[in-house]
CSV table of C-alpha atoms and ligand atoms in Angstrom, one decimal:
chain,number,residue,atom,x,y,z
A,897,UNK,CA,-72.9,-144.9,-64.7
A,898,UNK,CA,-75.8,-146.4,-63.1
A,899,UNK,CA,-76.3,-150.5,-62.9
A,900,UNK,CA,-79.1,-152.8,-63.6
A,901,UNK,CA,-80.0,-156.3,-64.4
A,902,UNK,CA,-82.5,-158.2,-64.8
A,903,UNK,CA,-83.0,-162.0,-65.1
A,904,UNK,CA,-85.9,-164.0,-66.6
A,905,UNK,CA,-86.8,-168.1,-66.1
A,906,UNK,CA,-88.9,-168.6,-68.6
A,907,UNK,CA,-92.8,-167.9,-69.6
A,908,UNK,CA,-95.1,-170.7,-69.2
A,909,UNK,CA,-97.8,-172.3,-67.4
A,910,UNK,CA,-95.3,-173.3,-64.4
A,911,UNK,CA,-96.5,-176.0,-62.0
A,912,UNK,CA,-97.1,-175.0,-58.9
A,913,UNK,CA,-94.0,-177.7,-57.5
A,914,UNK,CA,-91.6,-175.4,-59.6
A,915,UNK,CA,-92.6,-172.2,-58.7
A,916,UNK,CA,-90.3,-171.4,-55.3
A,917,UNK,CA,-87.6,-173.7,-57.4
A,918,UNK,CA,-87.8,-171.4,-60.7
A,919,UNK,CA,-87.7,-168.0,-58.2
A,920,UNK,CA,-84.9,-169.2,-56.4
A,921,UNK,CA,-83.3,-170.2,-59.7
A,922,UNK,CA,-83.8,-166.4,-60.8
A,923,UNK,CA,-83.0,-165.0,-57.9
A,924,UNK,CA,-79.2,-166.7,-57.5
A,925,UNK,CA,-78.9,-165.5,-61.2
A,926,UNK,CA,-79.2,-162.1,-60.5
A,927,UNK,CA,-77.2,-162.1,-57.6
A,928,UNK,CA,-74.2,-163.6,-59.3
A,929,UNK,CA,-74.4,-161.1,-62.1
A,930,UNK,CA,-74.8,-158.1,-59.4
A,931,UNK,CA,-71.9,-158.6,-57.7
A,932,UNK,CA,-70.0,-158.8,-61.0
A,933,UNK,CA,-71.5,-155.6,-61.7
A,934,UNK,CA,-71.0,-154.3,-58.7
A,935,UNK,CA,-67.5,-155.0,-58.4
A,936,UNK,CA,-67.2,-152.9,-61.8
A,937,UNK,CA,-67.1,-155.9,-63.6
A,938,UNK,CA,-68.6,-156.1,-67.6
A,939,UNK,CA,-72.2,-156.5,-68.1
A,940,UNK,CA,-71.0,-159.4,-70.3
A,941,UNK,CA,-69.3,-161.7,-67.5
A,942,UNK,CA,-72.4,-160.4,-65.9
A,943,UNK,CA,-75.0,-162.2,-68.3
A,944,UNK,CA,-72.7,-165.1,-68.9
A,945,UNK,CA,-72.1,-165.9,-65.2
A,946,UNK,CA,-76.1,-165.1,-64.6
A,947,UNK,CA,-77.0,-167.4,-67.8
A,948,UNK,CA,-74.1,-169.9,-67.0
A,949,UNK,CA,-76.0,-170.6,-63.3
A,950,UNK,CA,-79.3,-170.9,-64.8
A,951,UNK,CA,-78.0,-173.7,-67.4
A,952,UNK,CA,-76.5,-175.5,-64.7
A,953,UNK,CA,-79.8,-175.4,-62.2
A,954,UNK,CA,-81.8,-178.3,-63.5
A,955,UNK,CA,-85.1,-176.7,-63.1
A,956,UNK,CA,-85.0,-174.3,-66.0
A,957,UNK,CA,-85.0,-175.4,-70.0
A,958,UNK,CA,-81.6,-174.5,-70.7
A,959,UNK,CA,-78.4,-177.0,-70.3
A,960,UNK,CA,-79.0,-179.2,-68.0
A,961,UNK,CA,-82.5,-180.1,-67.5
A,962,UNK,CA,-83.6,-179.2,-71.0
A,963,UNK,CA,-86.6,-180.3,-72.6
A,964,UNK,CA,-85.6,-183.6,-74.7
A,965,UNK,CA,-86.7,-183.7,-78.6
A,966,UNK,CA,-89.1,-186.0,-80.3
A,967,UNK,CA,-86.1,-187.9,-80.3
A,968,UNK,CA,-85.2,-188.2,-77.1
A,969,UNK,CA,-81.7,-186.1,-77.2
A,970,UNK,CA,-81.3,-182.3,-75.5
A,971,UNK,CA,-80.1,-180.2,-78.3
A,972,UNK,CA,-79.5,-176.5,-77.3
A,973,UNK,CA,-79.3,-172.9,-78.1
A,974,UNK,CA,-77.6,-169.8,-76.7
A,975,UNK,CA,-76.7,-166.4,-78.0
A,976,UNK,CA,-75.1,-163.3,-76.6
A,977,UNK,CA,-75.1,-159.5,-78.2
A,978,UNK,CA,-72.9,-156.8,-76.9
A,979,UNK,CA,-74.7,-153.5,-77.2
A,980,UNK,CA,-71.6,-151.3,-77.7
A,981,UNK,CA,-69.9,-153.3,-80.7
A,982,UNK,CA,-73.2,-154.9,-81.9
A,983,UNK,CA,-71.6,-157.8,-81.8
A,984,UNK,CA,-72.8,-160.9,-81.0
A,985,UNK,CA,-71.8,-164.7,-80.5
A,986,UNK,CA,-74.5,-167.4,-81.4
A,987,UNK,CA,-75.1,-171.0,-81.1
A,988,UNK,CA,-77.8,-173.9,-82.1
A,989,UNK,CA,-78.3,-177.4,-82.2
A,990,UNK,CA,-75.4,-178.0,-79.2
A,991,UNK,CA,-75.6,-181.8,-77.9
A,992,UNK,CA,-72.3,-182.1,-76.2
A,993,UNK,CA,-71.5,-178.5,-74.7
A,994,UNK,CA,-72.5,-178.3,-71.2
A,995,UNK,CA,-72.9,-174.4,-71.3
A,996,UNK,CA,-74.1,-172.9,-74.3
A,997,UNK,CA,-73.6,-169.6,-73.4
A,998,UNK,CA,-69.5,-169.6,-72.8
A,999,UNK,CA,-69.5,-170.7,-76.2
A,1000,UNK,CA,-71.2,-168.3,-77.7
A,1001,UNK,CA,-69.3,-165.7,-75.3
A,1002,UNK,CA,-66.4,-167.5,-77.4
A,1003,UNK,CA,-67.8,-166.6,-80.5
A,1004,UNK,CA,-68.5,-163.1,-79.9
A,1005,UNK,CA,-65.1,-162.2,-78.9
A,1006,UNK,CA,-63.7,-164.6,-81.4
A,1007,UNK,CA,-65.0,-165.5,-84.7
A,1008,UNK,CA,-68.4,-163.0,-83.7
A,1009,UNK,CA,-70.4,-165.1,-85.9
A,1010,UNK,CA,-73.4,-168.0,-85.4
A,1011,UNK,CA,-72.0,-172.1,-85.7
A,1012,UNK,CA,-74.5,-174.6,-85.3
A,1013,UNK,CA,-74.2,-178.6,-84.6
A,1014,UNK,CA,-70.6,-180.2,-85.2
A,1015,UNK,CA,-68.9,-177.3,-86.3
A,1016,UNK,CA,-70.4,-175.7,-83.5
A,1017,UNK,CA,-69.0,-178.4,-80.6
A,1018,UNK,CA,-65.6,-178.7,-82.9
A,1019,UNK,CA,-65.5,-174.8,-82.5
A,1020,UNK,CA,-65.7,-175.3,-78.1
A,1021,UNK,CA,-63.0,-177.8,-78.6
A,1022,UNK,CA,-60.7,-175.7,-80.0
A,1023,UNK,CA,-61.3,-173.1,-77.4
A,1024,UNK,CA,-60.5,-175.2,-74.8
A,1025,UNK,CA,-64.2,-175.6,-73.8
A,1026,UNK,CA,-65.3,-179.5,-72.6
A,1027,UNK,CA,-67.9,-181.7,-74.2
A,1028,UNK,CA,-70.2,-183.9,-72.4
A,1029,UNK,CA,-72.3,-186.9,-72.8
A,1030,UNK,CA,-75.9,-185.6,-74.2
A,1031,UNK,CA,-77.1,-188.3,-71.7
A,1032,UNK,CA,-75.2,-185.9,-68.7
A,1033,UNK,CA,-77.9,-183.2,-70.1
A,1034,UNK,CA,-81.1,-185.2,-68.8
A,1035,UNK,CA,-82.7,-185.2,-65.7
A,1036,UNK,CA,-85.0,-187.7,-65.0
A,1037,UNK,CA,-87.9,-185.5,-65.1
A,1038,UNK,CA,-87.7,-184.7,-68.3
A,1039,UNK,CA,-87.1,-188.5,-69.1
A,1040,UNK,CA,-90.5,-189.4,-68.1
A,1041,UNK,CA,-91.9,-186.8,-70.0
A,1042,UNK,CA,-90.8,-188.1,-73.1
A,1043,UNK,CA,-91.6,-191.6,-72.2
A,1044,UNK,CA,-95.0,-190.7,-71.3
A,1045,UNK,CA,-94.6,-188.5,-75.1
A,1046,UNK,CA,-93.7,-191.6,-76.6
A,1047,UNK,CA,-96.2,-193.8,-75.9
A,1048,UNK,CA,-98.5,-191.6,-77.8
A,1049,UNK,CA,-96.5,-190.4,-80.7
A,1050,UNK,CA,-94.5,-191.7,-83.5
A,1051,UNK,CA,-91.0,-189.8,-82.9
A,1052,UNK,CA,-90.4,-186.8,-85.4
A,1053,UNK,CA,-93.9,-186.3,-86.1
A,1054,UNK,CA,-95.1,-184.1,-83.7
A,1055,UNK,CA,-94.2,-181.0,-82.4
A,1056,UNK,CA,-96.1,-179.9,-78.6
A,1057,UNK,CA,-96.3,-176.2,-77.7
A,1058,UNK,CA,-96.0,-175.6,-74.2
A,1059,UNK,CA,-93.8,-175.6,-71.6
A,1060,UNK,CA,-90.8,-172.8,-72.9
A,1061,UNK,CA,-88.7,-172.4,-69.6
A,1062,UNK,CA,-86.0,-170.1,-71.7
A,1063,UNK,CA,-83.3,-168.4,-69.7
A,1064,UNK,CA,-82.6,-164.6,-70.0
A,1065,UNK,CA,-80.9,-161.9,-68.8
A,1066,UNK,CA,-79.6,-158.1,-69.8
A,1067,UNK,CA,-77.0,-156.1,-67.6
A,1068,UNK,CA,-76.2,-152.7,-67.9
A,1069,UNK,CA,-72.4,-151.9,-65.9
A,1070,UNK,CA,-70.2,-149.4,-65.0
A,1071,UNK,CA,-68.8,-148.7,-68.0
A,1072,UNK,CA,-72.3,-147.8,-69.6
A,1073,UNK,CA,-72.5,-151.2,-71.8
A,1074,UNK,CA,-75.5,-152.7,-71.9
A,1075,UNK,CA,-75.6,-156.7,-72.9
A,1076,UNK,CA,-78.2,-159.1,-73.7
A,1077,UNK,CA,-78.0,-163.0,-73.6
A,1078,UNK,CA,-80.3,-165.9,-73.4
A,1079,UNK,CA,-80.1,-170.1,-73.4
A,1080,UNK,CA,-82.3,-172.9,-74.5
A,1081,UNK,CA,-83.4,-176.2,-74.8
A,1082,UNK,CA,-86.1,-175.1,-77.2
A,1083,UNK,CA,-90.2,-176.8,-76.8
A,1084,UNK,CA,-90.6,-180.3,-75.9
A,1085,UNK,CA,-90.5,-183.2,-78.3
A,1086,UNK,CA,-89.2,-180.3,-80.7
A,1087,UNK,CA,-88.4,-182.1,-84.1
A,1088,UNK,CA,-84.6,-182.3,-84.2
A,1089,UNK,CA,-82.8,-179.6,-85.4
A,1090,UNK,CA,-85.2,-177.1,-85.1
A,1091,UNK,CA,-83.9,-173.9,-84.0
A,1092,UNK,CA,-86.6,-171.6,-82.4
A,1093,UNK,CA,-85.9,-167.5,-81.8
A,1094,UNK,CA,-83.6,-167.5,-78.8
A,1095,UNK,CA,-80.0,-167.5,-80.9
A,1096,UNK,CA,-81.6,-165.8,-83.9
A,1097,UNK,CA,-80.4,-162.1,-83.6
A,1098,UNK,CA,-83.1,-160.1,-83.5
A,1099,UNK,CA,-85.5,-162.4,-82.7
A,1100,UNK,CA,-85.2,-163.8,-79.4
A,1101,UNK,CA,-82.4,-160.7,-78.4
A,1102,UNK,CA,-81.2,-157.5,-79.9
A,1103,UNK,CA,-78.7,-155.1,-77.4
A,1104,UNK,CA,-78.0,-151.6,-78.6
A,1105,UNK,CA,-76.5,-149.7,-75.6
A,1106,UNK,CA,-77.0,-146.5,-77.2
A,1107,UNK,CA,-80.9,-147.3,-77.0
A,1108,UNK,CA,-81.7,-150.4,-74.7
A,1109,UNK,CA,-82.1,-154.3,-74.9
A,1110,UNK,CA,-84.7,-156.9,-75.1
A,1111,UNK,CA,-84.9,-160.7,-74.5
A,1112,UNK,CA,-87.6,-162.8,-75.6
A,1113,UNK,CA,-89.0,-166.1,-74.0
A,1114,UNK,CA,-91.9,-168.0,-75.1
A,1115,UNK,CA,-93.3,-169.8,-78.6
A,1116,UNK,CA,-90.4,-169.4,-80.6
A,1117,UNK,CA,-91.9,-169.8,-83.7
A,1118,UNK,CA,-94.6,-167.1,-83.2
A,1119,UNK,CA,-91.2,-164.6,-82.0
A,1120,UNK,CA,-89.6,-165.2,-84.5
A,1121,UNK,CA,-92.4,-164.3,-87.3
A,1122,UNK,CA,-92.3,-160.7,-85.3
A,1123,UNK,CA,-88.7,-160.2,-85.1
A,1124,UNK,CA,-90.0,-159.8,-81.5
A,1125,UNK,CA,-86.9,-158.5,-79.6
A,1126,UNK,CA,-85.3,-155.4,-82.7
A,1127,UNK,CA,-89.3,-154.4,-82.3
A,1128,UNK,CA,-89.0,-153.8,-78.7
A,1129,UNK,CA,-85.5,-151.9,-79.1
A,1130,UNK,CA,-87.2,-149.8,-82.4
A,1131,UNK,CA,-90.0,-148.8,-79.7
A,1132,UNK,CA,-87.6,-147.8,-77.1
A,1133,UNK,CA,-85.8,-145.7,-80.3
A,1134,UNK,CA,-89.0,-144.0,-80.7
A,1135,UNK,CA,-88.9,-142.7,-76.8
A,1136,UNK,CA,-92.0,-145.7,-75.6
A,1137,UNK,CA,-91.0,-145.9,-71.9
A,1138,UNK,CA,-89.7,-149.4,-71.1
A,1139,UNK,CA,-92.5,-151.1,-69.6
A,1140,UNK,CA,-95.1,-149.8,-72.2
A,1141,UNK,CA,-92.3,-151.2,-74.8
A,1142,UNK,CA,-92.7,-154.9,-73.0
A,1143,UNK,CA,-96.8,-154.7,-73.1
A,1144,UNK,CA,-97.1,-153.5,-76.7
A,1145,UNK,CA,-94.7,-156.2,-77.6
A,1146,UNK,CA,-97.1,-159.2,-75.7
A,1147,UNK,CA,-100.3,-157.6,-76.9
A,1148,UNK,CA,-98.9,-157.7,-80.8
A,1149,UNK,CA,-97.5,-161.4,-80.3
A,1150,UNK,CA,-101.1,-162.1,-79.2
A,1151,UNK,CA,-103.0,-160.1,-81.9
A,1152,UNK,CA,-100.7,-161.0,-85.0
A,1153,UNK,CA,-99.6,-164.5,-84.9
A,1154,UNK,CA,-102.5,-167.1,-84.0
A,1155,UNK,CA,-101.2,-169.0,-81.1
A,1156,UNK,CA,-98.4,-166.3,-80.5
A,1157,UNK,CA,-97.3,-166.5,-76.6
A,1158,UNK,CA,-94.4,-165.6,-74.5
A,1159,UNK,CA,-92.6,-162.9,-72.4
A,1160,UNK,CA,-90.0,-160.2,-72.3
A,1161,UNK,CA,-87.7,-158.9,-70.6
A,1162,UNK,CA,-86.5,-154.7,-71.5
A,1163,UNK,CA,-83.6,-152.1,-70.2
A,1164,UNK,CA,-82.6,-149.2,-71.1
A,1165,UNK,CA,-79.3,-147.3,-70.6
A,1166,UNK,CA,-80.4,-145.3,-68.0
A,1167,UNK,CA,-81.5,-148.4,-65.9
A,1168,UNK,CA,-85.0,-147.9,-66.5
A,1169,UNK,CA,-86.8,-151.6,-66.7
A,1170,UNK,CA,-89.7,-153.3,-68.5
A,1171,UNK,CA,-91.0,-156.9,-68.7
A,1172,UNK,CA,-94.3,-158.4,-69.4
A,1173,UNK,CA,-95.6,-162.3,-70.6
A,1174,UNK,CA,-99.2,-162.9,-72.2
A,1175,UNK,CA,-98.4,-166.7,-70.4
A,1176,UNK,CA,-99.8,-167.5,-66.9
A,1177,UNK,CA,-96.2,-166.8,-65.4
A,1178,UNK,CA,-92.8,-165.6,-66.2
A,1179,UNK,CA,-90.4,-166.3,-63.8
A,1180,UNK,CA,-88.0,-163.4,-63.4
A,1181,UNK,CA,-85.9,-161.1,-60.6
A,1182,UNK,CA,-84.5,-157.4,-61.7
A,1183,UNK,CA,-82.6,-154.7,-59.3
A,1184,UNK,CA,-81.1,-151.3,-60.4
A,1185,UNK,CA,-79.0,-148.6,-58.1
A,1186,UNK,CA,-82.0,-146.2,-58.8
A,1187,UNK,CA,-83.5,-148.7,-55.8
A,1188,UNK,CA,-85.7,-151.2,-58.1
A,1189,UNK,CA,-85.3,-154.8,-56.4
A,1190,UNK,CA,-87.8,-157.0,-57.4
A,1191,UNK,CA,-88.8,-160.7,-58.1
A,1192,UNK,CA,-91.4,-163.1,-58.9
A,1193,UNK,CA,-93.2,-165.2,-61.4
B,1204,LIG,N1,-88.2,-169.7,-76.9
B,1204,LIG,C1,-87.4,-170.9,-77.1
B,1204,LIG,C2,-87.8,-171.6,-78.2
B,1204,LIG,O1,-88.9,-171.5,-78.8
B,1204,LIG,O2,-86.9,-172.4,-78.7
């Protein structure tokens, strides 16, 4: 079967200092999930390892370098959906797990269920995964944000939309699986606890490798309200090509839900791709054997 991936950094209003950091960012992700694929490895190490580098590259909002809540703490979400099983593994509310993603990888060979919070981290203990300091999680950018948030807000009363830097990605291997997976730090100064649409199946990711996948970035609340990624995949069951899938998605999330912004990312099982954002950017880098190879923002 034929391969393809493709890799998303977010969709947002990227400052024009992050733009070559945020392309790179996407770029390295796709090229560690190629050669995986390549070497007739899964499509799931593919995502993880692609998901896994973007949580550990400071410049996107997922793991390290996340956006901090009104509260001051990173608290993350990641999820994972294997499209031959329909399986998935899915966590929230992480402050101690360095990479969301592996856990949630955990969880879909494992328990194939959704932990949040404690339960979640005590969950990653037992699987032999380390915790970290939530302080190990900031970068100092993101610090001074919040400061600069601070001194104009009472903590926990706000919530500011902006600025969703989401990590994406969907591989389609050898074998003829096709996987979706994503990782967050969720909007700035989000209350805590809040949980947006990236580990809600569904929502911010559905895989179905008999029909094609779809990962959502963006306003999570105005995804979720949609069901935003299962409406991509229903579109793609009713024979849309893949790229007209992605632009009726954005145009809907414009239309229905006041405020409603974002991006996608589509695949299908014959390595056909789609992606479109209703933001001023979405970072993002794709490449399929049928000779696609692609990136930008
Ligand atoms: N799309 C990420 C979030 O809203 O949390």
């Amino acid at each position: 079967m034929p391969i393809a991936m493709i890799v998303h950094g977010g969709a947002w209003a990227i400052p024009d200092d992050q733009v070559e950091p945020h392309l790179a960012g996407c770029r390295a992700a796709l090229a560690s999930g190629w050669s995986i694929l390549a070497a007739g490895g899964s499509a799931l190490d593919a995502c993880e390892a692609a998901v896994r580098l973007m949580e550990d590259d400071p410049i996107f909002d997922a793991g390290t370098g996340s956006h901090l809540t009104a509260a001051g703490a990173v608290e993350l979400d990641a999820a994972i959906m294997d499209g031959r099983t329909l399986g998935y593994g899915a966590v929230a509310n992480l402050r101690r797990v360095r990479n969301p993603i592996s856990l949630a990888r955990k969880l879909l060979t494992g328990a194939g269920t959704f932990l949040v919070g404690e339960g979640a981290e005590a969950y990653a203990v037992a699987q032999g995964l380390p915790l970290c300091e939530n302080d190990t999680l900031i970068v100092e950018r993101e610090r001074a944000l919040w400061e600069q948030w601070r001194a104009t807000h009472a903590a926990g009363t706000e919530q500011v939309i902006g600025g969703q830097d989401t990590v994406g990605a969907i591989a389609l291997d050898q074998a003829g699986n096709l996987v979706a997976a994503n990782s967050t730090g969720g909007t700035p100064f989000k209350l805590p606890g809040r949980i947006g649409d990236t580990p809600l199946i569904g929502c911010g990711l559905y895989a179905d490798a008999q029909v094609g996948g779809a990962v959502c970035t963006g306003w999570g609340e105005s995804i979720v309200r949609l069901a935003l990624a299962r409406r991509i995949v229903d579109m793609l069951e009713r024979g849309l090509p893949p790229q007209v899938a992605a632009e009726t998605a954005m145009r809907i999330l414009a239309r229905r839900v006041a405020g409603g912004s974002g991006g996608c990312i589509v695949l299908t099982p014959d390595g056909r791709i789609g992606l479109a954002w209703n933001t001023r950017h979405m970072a993002y880098a794709y490449r399929s054997e049928a000779g696609e190879d692609a990136s930008g923002i």
